[in-house]
Short mmCIF file of C-alpha atoms in Angstrom, two decimals:
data_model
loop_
_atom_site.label_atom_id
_atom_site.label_comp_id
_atom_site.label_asym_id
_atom_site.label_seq_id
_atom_site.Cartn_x
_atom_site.Cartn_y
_atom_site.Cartn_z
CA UNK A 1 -23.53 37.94 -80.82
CA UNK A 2 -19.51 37.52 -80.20
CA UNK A 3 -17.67 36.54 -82.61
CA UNK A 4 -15.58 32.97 -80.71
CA UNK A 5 -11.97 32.87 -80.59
CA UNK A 6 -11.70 30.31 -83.33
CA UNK A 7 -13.85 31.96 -85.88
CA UNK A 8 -11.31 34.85 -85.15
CA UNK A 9 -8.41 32.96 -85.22
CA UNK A 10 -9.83 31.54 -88.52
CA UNK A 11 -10.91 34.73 -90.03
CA UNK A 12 -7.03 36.29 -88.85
CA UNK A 13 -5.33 33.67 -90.83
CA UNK A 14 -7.41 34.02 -93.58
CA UNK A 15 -6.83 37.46 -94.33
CA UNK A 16 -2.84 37.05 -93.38
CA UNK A 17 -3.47 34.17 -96.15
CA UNK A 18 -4.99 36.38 -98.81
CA UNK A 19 -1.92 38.94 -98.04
CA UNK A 20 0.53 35.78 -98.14
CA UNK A 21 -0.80 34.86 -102.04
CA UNK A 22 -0.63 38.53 -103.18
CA UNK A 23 3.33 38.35 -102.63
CA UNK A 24 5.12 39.23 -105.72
CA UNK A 25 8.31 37.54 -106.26
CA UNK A 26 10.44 40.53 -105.55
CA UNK A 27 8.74 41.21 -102.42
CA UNK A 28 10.37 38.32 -100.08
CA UNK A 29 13.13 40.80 -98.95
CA UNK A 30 11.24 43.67 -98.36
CA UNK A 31 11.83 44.63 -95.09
CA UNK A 32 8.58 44.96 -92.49
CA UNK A 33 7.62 46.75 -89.64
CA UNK A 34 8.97 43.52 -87.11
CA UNK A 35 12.60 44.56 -86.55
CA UNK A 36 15.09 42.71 -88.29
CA UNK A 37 11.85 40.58 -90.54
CA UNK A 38 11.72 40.56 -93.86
CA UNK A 39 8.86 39.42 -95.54
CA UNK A 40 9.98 35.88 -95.89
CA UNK A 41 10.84 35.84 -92.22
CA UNK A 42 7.53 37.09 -90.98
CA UNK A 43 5.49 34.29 -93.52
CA UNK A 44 8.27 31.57 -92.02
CA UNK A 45 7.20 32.55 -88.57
CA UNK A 46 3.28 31.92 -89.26
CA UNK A 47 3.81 28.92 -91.02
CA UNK A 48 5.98 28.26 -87.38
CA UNK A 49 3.03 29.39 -84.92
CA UNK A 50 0.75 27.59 -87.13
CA UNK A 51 2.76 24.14 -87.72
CA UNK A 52 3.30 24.56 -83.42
CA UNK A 53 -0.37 24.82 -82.73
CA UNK A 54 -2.02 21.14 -83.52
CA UNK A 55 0.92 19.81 -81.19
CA UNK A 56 0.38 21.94 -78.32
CA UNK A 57 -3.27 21.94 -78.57
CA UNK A 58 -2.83 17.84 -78.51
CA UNK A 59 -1.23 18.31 -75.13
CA UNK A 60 2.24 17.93 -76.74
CA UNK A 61 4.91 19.82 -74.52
CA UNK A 62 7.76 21.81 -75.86
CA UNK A 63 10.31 19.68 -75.08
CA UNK A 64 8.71 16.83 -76.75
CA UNK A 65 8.40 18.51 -79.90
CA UNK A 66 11.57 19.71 -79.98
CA UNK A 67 12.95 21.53 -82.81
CA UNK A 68 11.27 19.66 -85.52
CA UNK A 69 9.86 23.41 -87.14
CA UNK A 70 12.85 25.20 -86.73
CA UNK A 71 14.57 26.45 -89.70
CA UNK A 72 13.12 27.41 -93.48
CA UNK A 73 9.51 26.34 -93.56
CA UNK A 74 8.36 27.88 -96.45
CA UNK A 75 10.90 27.05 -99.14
CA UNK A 76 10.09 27.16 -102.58
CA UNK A 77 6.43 27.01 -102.29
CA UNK A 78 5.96 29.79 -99.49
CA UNK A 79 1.65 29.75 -100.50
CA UNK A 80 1.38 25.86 -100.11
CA UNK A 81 3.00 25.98 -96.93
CA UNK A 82 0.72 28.52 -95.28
CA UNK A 83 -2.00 27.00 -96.50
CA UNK A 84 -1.17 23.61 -95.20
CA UNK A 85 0.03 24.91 -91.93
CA UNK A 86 -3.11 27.09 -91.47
CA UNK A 87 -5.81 24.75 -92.15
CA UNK A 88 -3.48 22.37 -89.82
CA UNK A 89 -3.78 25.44 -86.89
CA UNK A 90 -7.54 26.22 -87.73
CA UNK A 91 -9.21 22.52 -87.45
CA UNK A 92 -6.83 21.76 -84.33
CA UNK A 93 -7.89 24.89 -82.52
CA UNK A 94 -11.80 24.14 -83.70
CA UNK A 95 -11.56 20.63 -81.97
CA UNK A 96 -14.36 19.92 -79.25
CA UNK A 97 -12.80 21.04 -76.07
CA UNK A 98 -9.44 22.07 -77.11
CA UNK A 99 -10.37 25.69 -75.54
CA UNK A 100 -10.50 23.92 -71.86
CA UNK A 101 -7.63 22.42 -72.14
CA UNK A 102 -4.03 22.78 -70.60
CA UNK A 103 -1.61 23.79 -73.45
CA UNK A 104 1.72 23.53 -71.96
CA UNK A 105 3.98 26.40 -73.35
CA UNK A 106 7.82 27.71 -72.91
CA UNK A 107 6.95 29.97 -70.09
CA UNK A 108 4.24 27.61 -68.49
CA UNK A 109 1.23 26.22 -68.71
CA UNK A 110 -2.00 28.07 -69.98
CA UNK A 111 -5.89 27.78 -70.77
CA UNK A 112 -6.38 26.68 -74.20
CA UNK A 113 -8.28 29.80 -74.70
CA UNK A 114 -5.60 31.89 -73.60
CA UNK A 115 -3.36 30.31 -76.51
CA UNK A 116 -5.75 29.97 -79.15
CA UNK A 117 -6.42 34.31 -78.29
CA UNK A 118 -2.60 34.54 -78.46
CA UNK A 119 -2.35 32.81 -81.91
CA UNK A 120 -5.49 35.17 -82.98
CA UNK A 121 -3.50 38.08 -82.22
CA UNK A 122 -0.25 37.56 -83.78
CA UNK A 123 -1.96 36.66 -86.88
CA UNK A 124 -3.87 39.81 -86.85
CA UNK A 125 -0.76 42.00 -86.36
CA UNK A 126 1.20 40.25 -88.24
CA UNK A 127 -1.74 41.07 -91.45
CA UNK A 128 -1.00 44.83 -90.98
CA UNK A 129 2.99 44.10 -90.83
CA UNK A 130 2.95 41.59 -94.09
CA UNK A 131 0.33 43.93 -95.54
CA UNK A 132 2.39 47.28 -95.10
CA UNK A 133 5.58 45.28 -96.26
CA UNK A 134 3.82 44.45 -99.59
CA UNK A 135 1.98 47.32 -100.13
CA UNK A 136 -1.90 46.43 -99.82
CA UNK A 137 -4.83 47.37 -98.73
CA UNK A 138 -3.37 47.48 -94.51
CA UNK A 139 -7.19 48.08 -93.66
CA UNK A 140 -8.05 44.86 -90.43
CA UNK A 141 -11.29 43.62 -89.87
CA UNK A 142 -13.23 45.81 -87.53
CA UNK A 143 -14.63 43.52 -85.26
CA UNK A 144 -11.25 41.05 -85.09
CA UNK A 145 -9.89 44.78 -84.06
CA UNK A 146 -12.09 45.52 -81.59
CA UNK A 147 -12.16 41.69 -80.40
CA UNK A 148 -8.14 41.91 -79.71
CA UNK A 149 -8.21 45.24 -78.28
CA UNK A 150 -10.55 44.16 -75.76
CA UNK A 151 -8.19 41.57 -74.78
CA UNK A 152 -5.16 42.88 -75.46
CA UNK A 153 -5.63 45.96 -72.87
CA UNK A 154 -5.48 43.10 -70.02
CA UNK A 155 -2.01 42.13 -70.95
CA UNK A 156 -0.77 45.03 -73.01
CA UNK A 157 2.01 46.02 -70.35
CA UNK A 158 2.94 42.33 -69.64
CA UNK A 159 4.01 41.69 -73.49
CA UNK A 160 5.67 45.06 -73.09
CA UNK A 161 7.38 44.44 -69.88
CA UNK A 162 8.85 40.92 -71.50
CA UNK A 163 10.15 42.42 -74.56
CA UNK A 164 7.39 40.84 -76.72
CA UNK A 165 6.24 44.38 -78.01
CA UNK A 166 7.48 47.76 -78.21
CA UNK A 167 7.21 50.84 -76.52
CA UNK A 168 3.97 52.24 -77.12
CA UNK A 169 3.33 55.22 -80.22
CA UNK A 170 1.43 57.97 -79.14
CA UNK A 171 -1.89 58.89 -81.52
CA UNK A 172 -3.97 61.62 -81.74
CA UNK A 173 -7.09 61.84 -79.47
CA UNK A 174 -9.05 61.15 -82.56
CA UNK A 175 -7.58 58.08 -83.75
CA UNK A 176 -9.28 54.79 -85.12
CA UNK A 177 -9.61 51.87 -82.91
CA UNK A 178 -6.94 50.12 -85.65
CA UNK A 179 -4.51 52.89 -85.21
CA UNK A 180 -5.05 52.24 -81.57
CA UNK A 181 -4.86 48.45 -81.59
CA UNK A 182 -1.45 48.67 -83.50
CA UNK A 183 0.31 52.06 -81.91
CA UNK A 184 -0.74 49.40 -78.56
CA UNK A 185 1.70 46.54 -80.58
CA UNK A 186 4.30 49.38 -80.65
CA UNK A 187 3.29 49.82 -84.49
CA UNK A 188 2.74 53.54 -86.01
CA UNK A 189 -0.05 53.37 -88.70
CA UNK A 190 0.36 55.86 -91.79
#
């Protein structure tokens, strides 16, 4: 059976959650593997994505929402705000039909599908960036690996050709399907 893009998304920001409550207080500088993120900067932009997703997935536009989210989300209370804007991203994106929708974004309009697989991927990445920052376990799950790998090899050169992503890291012929997934986001796995 295949796994459905919101049990992945789900299942992504769970495990970037679990990273997200395992920050030590010293830990909020600590730079990451996103250029020019710290670790308070890379939990601020999930808490973004995920505060941005009920109101495009409600057919909101961009322009209508404005820049409401912009700005420190997290404040003093960086674990309550994840966890609020998560579980705001997760039941939005499991609403009846949401997937067939038209989620109007920046660059365009897209299938909510296509979105909801976007927000699934940055969350996954962004586990193995927060995870490496702090110094955990930076192991993904398999199958969300495989699942984004599967998709991402469609539009691998388009995020690349935007600026979205990095050049690609070489690996070794024998490498893991994670160390693939992430030398594909321009990351280099230890």
């Amino acid at each position: 059976m295949t796994i459905g893009i919101e049990d992945a998304y789900r299942r992504a920001l769970d495990a970037f959650g679990m990273r997200v409550h395992l920050i030590k207080p010293g830990q909020w500088d600590l730079p990451t593997p996103c250029v020019d993120w710290d670790v308070h900067a890379l939990v601020n932009h999930l808490v973004y994505e995920s505060l941005w997703a009920p109101e495009l997935l409600a057919g909101r536009s961009p322009a209508e929402i404005g820049d409401v989210f912009d700005g420190d989300l997290i404040g003093d209370d960086a674990v309550k705000a994840f966890d609020f804007a998560a579980h705001a991203a997760v039941t939005a994106a499991s609403a009846e039909g949401v997937l067939d929708r038209t989620v109007h974004l920046s660059f365009g309009d897209v299938p909510g599908r296509e979105y909801v697989t976007e927000l699934f991927a940055d969350a996954l990445i962004h586990t193995w960036d927060l995870s490496n920052a702090i110094g955990v376990a930076d192991r993904l799950d398999p199958e969300l690996v495989s699942l984004c790998a599967d998709w991402f090899a469609g539009c691998e050169e388009g995020y690349r050709s935007s600026g979205i992503i990095g050049g690609h890291v070489p690996v070794p012929e024998n490498a893991d399907a994670q160390t693939r997934l992430l030398a594909a986001w321009g990351r280099r796995a230890s």
